[in-house]
mmCIF file of C-alpha atoms in Angstrom:
data_model
loop_
_atom_site.group_PDB
_atom_site.id
_atom_site.type_symbol
_atom_site.label_atom_id
_atom_site.label_comp_id
_atom_site.label_asym_id
_atom_site.label_seq_id
_atom_site.Cartn_x
_atom_site.Cartn_y
_atom_site.Cartn_z
ATOM 1 C CA MET A 420 0.000 0.000 0.000
ATOM 2 C CA ASN A 421 1.314 3.417 -0.950
ATOM 3 C CA PRO A 422 0.649 5.858 1.914
ATOM 4 C CA ASP A 423 1.444 8.802 -0.339
ATOM 5 C CA ALA A 424 -1.318 7.737 -2.720
ATOM 6 C CA ASN A 425 -3.787 7.491 0.155
ATOM 7 C CA ALA A 426 -2.786 10.935 1.338
ATOM 8 C CA ALA A 427 -3.266 12.332 -2.144
ATOM 9 C CA ASN A 428 -6.769 10.849 -2.359
ATOM 10 C CA ALA A 429 -7.801 11.938 1.124
ATOM 11 C CA PRO A 430 -10.113 14.951 1.350
ATOM 12 C CA ALA A 431 -8.248 18.188 1.938
ATOM 13 C CA THR A 432 -8.373 19.551 5.457
ATOM 14 C CA PRO A 433 -10.449 22.732 5.301
ATOM 15 C CA LEU A 434 -8.683 25.944 6.177
ATOM 16 C CA ALA A 435 -9.769 27.637 9.382
ATOM 17 C CA PRO A 436 -12.200 30.467 8.660
ATOM 18 C CA PRO A 437 -10.733 33.976 8.847
ATOM 19 C CA ALA A 438 -12.618 34.680 12.076
ATOM 20 C CA ALA A 439 -10.949 31.711 13.776
ATOM 21 C CA LEU A 440 -7.519 32.758 12.540
ATOM 22 C CA LEU A 441 -8.028 36.299 13.778
ATOM 23 C CA ARG A 442 -9.376 35.061 17.100
ATOM 24 C CA ASN A 443 -6.250 32.989 17.701
ATOM 25 C CA ALA A 444 -4.000 35.856 16.636
ATOM 26 C CA CYS A 445 -5.758 38.218 19.069
ATOM 27 C CA VAL A 446 -5.304 35.793 21.958
ATOM 28 C CA ASP A 447 -1.629 35.375 21.089
ATOM 29 C CA ALA A 448 -0.870 39.085 20.647
ATOM 30 C CA ALA A 449 -2.797 40.475 23.625
ATOM 31 C CA PRO A 450 -0.056 39.900 26.265
ATOM 32 C CA LEU A 451 2.573 41.732 24.202
ATOM 33 C CA PHE A 452 1.242 45.120 25.306
ATOM 34 C CA ALA A 453 0.403 44.291 28.908
ATOM 35 C CA PRO A 454 2.155 46.120 31.755
ATOM 36 C CA PRO A 455 5.364 44.530 33.080
ATOM 37 C CA GLY A 456 4.562 41.695 35.450
ATOM 38 C CA PHE A 457 1.497 40.593 33.502
ATOM 39 C CA GLU A 458 1.651 36.897 32.669
ATOM 40 C CA GLY A 459 2.609 36.460 29.027
ATOM 41 C CA PRO A 460 3.564 33.610 26.706
ATOM 42 C CA ASP A 461 6.479 31.375 27.585
ATOM 43 C CA GLU A 462 9.671 31.596 25.577
ATOM 44 C CA ALA A 463 8.609 28.827 23.203
ATOM 45 C CA GLY A 464 5.332 30.532 22.351
ATOM 46 C CA GLU A 465 6.528 34.124 22.366
ATOM 47 C CA ARG A 466 7.459 34.315 18.700
ATOM 48 C CA GLY A 467 4.065 32.975 17.654
ATOM 49 C CA SER A 468 2.429 35.776 19.616
ATOM 50 C CA TRP A 469 3.112 38.225 16.804
ATOM 51 C CA GLU A 470 3.787 36.030 13.776
ATOM 52 C CA ALA A 471 0.140 35.036 13.284
ATOM 53 C CA MET A 472 -1.063 38.639 13.336
ATOM 54 C CA ALA A 473 1.740 39.751 11.024
ATOM 55 C CA HIS A 474 0.872 36.946 8.601
ATOM 56 C CA LEU A 475 -2.791 37.970 8.497
ATOM 57 C CA ALA A 476 -1.823 41.582 7.800
ATOM 58 C CA GLY A 477 0.898 40.766 5.289
ATOM 59 C CA GLU A 478 3.475 42.554 7.448
ATOM 60 C CA ALA A 479 7.115 41.551 7.817
ATOM 61 C CA VAL A 480 8.037 41.760 11.504
ATOM 62 C CA THR A 481 11.618 40.971 12.468
ATOM 63 C CA THR A 482 12.118 39.026 15.680
ATOM 64 C CA PRO A 483 13.800 41.335 18.217
ATOM 65 C CA ARG A 484 16.519 40.523 20.697
ATOM 66 C CA ALA A 485 15.359 39.891 24.251
ATOM 67 C CA ALA A 486 17.178 43.026 25.421
ATOM 68 C CA ALA A 487 15.229 45.117 22.918
ATOM 69 C CA ARG A 488 11.906 43.711 24.104
ATOM 70 C CA ARG A 489 12.818 44.364 27.741
ATOM 71 C CA ALA A 490 13.906 47.924 26.974
ATOM 72 C CA PHE A 491 10.572 48.665 25.302
ATOM 73 C CA GLU A 492 8.571 47.163 28.158
ATOM 74 C CA ARG A 493 10.521 48.944 30.888
ATOM 75 C CA GLU A 494 10.660 52.380 29.283
ATOM 76 C CA LEU A 495 7.416 52.651 27.281
ATOM 77 C CA LEU A 496 4.862 50.444 29.027
ATOM 78 C CA VAL A 497 5.318 51.893 32.519
ATOM 79 C CA ALA A 498 3.150 54.925 33.239
ATOM 80 C CA GLY A 499 4.928 58.045 34.420
ATOM 81 C CA LEU A 500 8.294 57.453 32.764
ATOM 82 C CA PRO A 501 9.582 60.046 30.262
ATOM 83 C CA LEU A 502 9.123 57.722 27.271
ATOM 84 C CA ALA A 503 5.867 56.146 28.458
ATOM 85 C CA ALA A 504 3.511 55.346 25.582
ATOM 86 C CA LEU A 505 0.766 53.127 26.897
ATOM 87 C CA PRO A 506 -1.535 51.479 24.338
ATOM 88 C CA VAL A 507 -4.731 52.851 25.874
ATOM 89 C CA GLU A 508 -7.403 54.139 23.522
ATOM 90 C CA SER A 509 -8.430 57.085 25.710
ATOM 91 C CA LEU A 510 -4.861 58.412 25.690
ATOM 92 C CA HIS A 511 -4.875 58.710 21.907
ATOM 93 C CA LYS A 512 -8.329 60.182 21.323
ATOM 94 C CA PRO A 513 -10.056 63.422 22.317
ATOM 95 C CA TRP A 514 -11.407 63.067 25.856
ATOM 96 C CA CYS A 515 -15.061 63.974 26.324
ATOM 97 C CA THR A 516 -17.525 63.830 29.183
ATOM 98 C CA PRO A 517 -20.705 61.736 28.774
ATOM 99 C CA ASP A 518 -22.587 64.843 27.607
ATOM 100 C CA GLY A 519 -20.112 65.343 24.755
ATOM 101 C CA VAL A 520 -18.125 68.244 26.212
ATOM 102 C CA MET A 521 -14.458 67.981 25.218
ATOM 103 C CA ARG A 522 -12.190 68.242 28.246
ATOM 104 C CA ALA A 523 -8.826 67.531 26.626
ATOM 105 C CA SER A 524 -7.455 66.873 23.173
ATOM 106 C CA ARG A 525 -5.940 63.576 24.347
ATOM 107 C CA GLY A 526 -3.726 62.081 27.019
ATOM 108 C CA MET A 527 -6.271 61.302 29.740
ATOM 109 C CA TYR A 528 -7.630 58.033 31.078
ATOM 110 C CA GLY A 529 -11.325 57.285 31.353
ATOM 111 C CA GLY A 530 -12.660 58.778 28.145
ATOM 112 C CA GLU A 531 -15.787 57.736 26.294
ATOM 113 C CA SER A 532 -14.024 54.711 24.865
ATOM 114 C CA ALA A 533 -13.125 53.436 28.342
ATOM 115 C CA GLN A 534 -16.688 53.855 29.554
ATOM 116 C CA HIS A 535 -18.056 52.079 26.495
ATOM 117 C CA VAL A 536 -15.657 49.131 26.796
ATOM 118 C CA ARG A 537 -16.490 48.737 30.470
ATOM 119 C CA ALA A 538 -20.195 48.712 29.592
ATOM 120 C CA LEU A 539 -19.564 46.051 26.933
ATOM 121 C CA CYS A 540 -17.686 43.906 29.443
ATOM 122 C CA ASP A 541 -20.479 44.280 31.987
ATOM 123 C CA ALA A 542 -23.083 43.313 29.382
ATOM 124 C CA CYS A 543 -21.070 40.205 28.486
ATOM 125 C CA GLY A 544 -20.511 39.194 32.101
ATOM 126 C CA LEU A 545 -16.787 39.890 31.845
ATOM 127 C CA SER A 546 -14.784 41.537 34.601
ATOM 128 C CA VAL A 547 -12.004 44.048 34.044
ATOM 129 C CA PRO A 548 -8.831 42.823 35.810
ATOM 130 C CA PRO A 549 -7.707 45.069 38.689
ATOM 131 C CA ALA A 550 -4.476 45.954 36.864
ATOM 132 C CA PHE A 551 -6.592 47.500 34.095
ATOM 133 C CA ALA A 552 -9.245 49.134 36.293
ATOM 134 C CA ALA A 553 -8.302 52.651 35.151
ATOM 135 C CA MET A 554 -7.890 51.617 31.526
ATOM 136 C CA PRO A 555 -10.467 49.082 30.312
ATOM 137 C CA ASP A 556 -9.745 50.342 26.789
ATOM 138 C CA HIS A 557 -6.152 49.044 26.944
ATOM 139 C CA LEU A 558 -5.114 47.255 23.745
ATOM 140 C CA THR A 559 -4.573 43.995 25.635
ATOM 141 C CA LEU A 560 -8.204 43.968 26.790
ATOM 142 C CA LEU A 561 -9.526 45.135 23.421
ATOM 143 C CA LEU A 562 -7.822 42.195 21.729
ATOM 144 C CA GLU A 563 -9.198 39.815 24.342
ATOM 145 C CA LEU A 564 -12.702 41.240 23.914
ATOM 146 C CA LEU A 565 -12.464 40.901 20.142
ATOM 147 C CA ALA A 566 -11.358 37.284 20.587
ATOM 148 C CA PHE A 567 -14.328 36.723 22.921
ATOM 149 C CA PHE A 568 -16.817 37.937 20.308
ATOM 150 C CA LEU A 569 -15.178 35.885 17.560
ATOM 151 C CA GLU A 570 -15.141 32.760 19.734
ATOM 152 C CA ALA A 571 -18.854 33.251 20.440
ATOM 153 C CA GLY A 572 -19.634 33.634 16.744
ATOM 154 C CA ALA A 573 -20.864 37.182 17.354
ATOM 155 C CA GLU A 574 -19.296 38.606 14.208
ATOM 156 C CA PRO A 575 -21.542 41.713 14.024
ATOM 157 C CA SER A 576 -20.422 42.642 17.542
ATOM 158 C CA ALA A 577 -16.808 41.946 16.591
ATOM 159 C CA ARG A 578 -17.050 44.184 13.529
ATOM 160 C CA MET A 579 -18.624 46.949 15.606
ATOM 161 C CA LEU A 580 -15.824 46.657 18.160
ATOM 162 C CA VAL A 581 -13.235 47.025 15.405
ATOM 163 C CA HIS A 582 -15.092 50.032 13.998
ATOM 164 C CA ASP A 583 -15.472 51.750 17.372
ATOM 165 C CA HIS A 584 -12.278 50.827 19.208
ATOM 166 C CA PHE A 585 -9.450 50.029 16.784
ATOM 167 C CA ASP A 586 -9.357 53.324 14.896
ATOM 168 C CA TRP A 587 -6.591 54.861 17.035
ATOM 169 C CA LEU A 588 -3.739 52.482 16.224
ATOM 170 C CA GLY A 589 -2.353 54.817 13.574
ATOM 171 C CA ALA A 590 -2.108 57.553 16.208
ATOM 172 C CA TYR A 591 -0.397 55.130 18.567
ATOM 173 C CA ASP A 592 2.100 54.170 15.873
ATOM 174 C CA ALA A 593 2.869 57.873 15.394
ATOM 175 C CA THR A 594 3.410 58.217 19.146
ATOM 176 C CA LEU A 595 5.854 55.317 19.092
ATOM 177 C CA ALA A 596 7.717 56.943 16.198
ATOM 178 C CA ALA A 597 8.038 60.125 18.260
ATOM 179 C CA ARG A 598 9.305 58.131 21.243
ATOM 180 C CA ALA A 599 11.956 56.542 19.027
ATOM 181 C CA GLU A 600 13.248 60.006 18.149
ATOM 182 C CA GLN A 601 13.256 61.022 21.811
ATOM 183 C CA ALA A 602 15.125 57.878 22.832
ATOM 184 C CA ALA A 603 17.749 58.368 20.125
ATOM 185 C CA GLY A 604 18.723 61.720 21.592
ATOM 186 C CA ALA A 605 18.157 61.056 25.289
ATOM 187 C CA PRO A 606 21.350 61.908 27.218
ATOM 188 C CA ALA A 607 20.311 59.572 30.048
ATOM 189 C CA PHE A 608 20.813 56.512 27.825
ATOM 190 C CA ASP A 609 24.098 55.041 26.674
ATOM 191 C CA GLU A 610 24.604 53.751 23.141
ATOM 192 C CA GLU A 611 23.594 50.210 24.042
ATOM 193 C CA LYS A 612 20.323 51.356 25.603
ATOM 194 C CA ARG A 613 19.558 53.583 22.616
ATOM 195 C CA ARG A 614 20.171 50.653 20.282
ATOM 196 C CA ASP A 615 17.924 48.379 22.330
ATOM 197 C CA LEU A 616 15.135 50.954 22.392
ATOM 198 C CA ALA A 617 15.388 51.625 18.667
ATOM 199 C CA GLU A 618 15.039 47.917 17.927
ATOM 200 C CA GLY A 619 12.303 47.357 20.497
ATOM 201 C CA ILE A 620 10.214 50.297 19.324
ATOM 202 C CA ALA A 621 10.620 49.320 15.659
ATOM 203 C CA PHE A 622 9.434 45.818 16.496
ATOM 204 C CA MET A 623 6.369 46.982 18.415
ATOM 205 C CA ARG A 624 5.470 49.443 15.662
ATOM 206 C CA GLY A 625 5.440 46.489 13.280
ATOM 207 C CA VAL A 626 3.133 44.578 15.617
ATOM 208 C CA VAL A 627 0.800 47.584 15.934
ATOM 209 C CA ARG A 628 0.606 47.929 12.150
ATOM 210 C CA SER A 629 -0.055 44.195 11.907
ATOM 211 C CA ILE A 630 -2.963 44.407 14.341
ATOM 212 C CA ASP A 631 -4.353 47.463 12.572
ATOM 213 C CA GLY A 632 -4.191 45.776 9.178
ATOM 214 C CA ALA A 633 -5.467 42.389 10.345
ATOM 215 C CA VAL A 634 -8.519 43.528 12.303
ATOM 216 C CA HIS A 635 -9.657 46.053 9.711
ATOM 217 C CA GLY A 636 -8.933 43.666 6.859
ATOM 218 C CA TRP A 637 -11.150 41.062 8.511
ATOM 219 C CA ALA A 638 -13.919 43.531 9.383
ATOM 220 C CA GLU A 639 -14.044 45.036 5.906
ATOM 221 C CA GLY A 640 -13.811 41.657 4.216
ATOM 222 C CA THR A 641 -16.765 40.217 6.130
ATOM 223 C CA ALA A 642 -19.026 43.270 6.130
#
């Protein structure tokens, strides 16, 4: 018996639907942007945490050195530091009160997007982790919420989430580009630290562009 012939005659395994691929990519990528100390993928699964999203978006993302990843996490994902650039929707959109009065152009927690995401979580019976209490519209939670809708087969809700809460990633990418310029000229950093930050920021910008392209590509393709 020729096993190759049997394999050739066997029915092809169907490809996973785009929603399932995106759901898995969201789950994998969500921990990348979490604050330091948040449980993320182990070393074996870390590379897959961005490769799936990059593949869906058609982006080429180069694997960074561990030192570059650590530099990004320690300098940009910790609130209050000079280079801090947290991936929180409210920080990158005009901040308004519930009655529509604009209070700040951007840069404040707890905007309309945060209130809306918290309401969505409440409606779905999901709790916001204590570490994200002030920022329910953090990219990590947005990706997890999108994965939740896709897992439940609630594609209209998933598309609405993309439409309402993933339209700020271009602004975040621009913020990261500005932080790269700041880091390059920061006198507090030596050459090694500047090199690590340049590589780490470039990597995370690629991941952000991948997420932006993947979620909008899926939403527009299934509308």
